[in-house]
Amino acid sequence: MASGSEPQTSTGLYRAMVLIRRFEERAAELRQAGLIPGFLHPSIGQEAVAVGVCAALGPDDVITSTHRGHGHMLARGADPKRMYAELYARRDGYNRAKGGSLHMIDTELGFLGANGIVGGGIPLATGAALQLRRSGSNGVAVSFFGDGATNEGAFHESLNLASLWKLPAVYVCENNLYGEFTRQDKHQPVKDVAVRADSYAMPGVIADGNDVEDVRRSTEAAVERARAGDGPTLIEAKTYRHRGHYEGDMGAYRPPEEVEEWLARDPIILLGKRLVSEGVDQDVLDRLADEVEQQLEEAAAFADASAHPAPEEALEDVYSETYDGLALR
């Protein structure tokens, strides 16, 4: 199981966010250079949510992610070397080139997987919460998802059961105001997703998704409630993705003034300014950023040197079952 996220200090939170930001920016550059196949869905701008939530978790807790999941996995303590190797579709990747960006997983970290299905991780986390309780663990299951996923049946069914059974679960909506290319006010009648918690008799909390400390405090309270046996919480972290829905989407559907407003509230810049105002030397933050650059330089080199999988490996690590006498893979 996971040993925990990045250090709990404010500078540790800062470094973790910079790592996520630069990991994804570099991944976009590597894809542009033709080294990474397939789609990328960056979480650039949303780093405070991943880091703030995971900073509140313990080694026995688990999380489920989304199609925009690199930040969640890194915040949980994943190795950038193996993540880049997976993006490169190489043998040393977390899933030996079978997961890619959308389906990376590492159960040893308590990371139960990214998911290409909108809302697909919500029932998985709910089931994990049930299993944690049945096994006698004190762990909590956390599900990340976007505002669009709260229109899915899986969201409502999961919250209903989790509340009914008082499961140790925390549901984290990363509300970046857009479901793919559609503004929130065009796809749902509520302004605050958190109000949907009322229907399931659980707390609905709104956190500033660009303030890592606010996200951590909100999550700590929800996790404490879940561990105490009082049931789940829905946290709505209001944030914004700086780039389009996927790498290559120019985001022309978003008003330029809206983008500029949110860029001015960059979570990394906000935390950096606060740390400096509290007495942290800017040189310290610069050194942390340099450490990240070196770490990612080594990670990219590791991925590039990793072997391509052989064709005969295609069916390895794939399970099969029988149903009515038919073999299914």
Coordinates of N, CA and C in Angstrom, one line a residue, residues 5 33 73 80 92 100 138 144 179 220 226 242 279 302 307:
S5 N 1.7 10.6 0.6 CA 2.0 11.5 -0.5 C 3.3 12.3 -0.2
A33 N 6.6 15.9 -30.0 CA 7.8 15.4 -30.7 C 7.6 14.0 -31.2
M73 N -2.2 10.5 -9.5 CA -1.2 9.4 -9.4 C 0.1 10.0 -8.8
P80 N 7.7 9.1 -11.5 CA 7.6 9.7 -12.8 C 8.3 8.9 -13.9
D92 N 8.7 -0.9 -19.2 CA 8.9 -0.6 -17.8 C 7.9 0.3 -17.3
G100 N -1.5 3.0 -20.8 CA -1.4 4.3 -21.3 C -1.8 5.4 -20.4
N138 N -9.1 0.5 8.5 CA -9.5 1.9 8.9 C -9.4 2.8 7.7
F144 N -12.1 10.8 -7.4 CA -12.0 12.1 -8.1 C -12.9 12.0 -9.4
G179 N -17.7 20.5 -18.8 CA -17.8 19.1 -19.1 C -17.4 18.9 -20.5
E220 N -9.4 16.7 5.1 CA -9.1 16.1 6.4 C -10.4 15.9 7.2
A226 N -15.4 10.0 7.8 CA -15.5 8.7 7.2 C -14.9 7.6 8.1
H242 N -6.1 25.0 -17.4 CA -5.5 26.1 -18.2 C -5.6 25.8 -19.6
G279 N 8.0 34.2 4.8 CA 9.4 34.1 5.2 C 10.2 33.1 4.5
F302 N 14.9 7.7 -18.8 CA 14.5 6.3 -18.4 C 13.5 5.7 -19.4
A307 N 12.7 -0.7 -23.1 CA 12.4 -1.5 -24.3 C 10.9 -1.5 -24.7

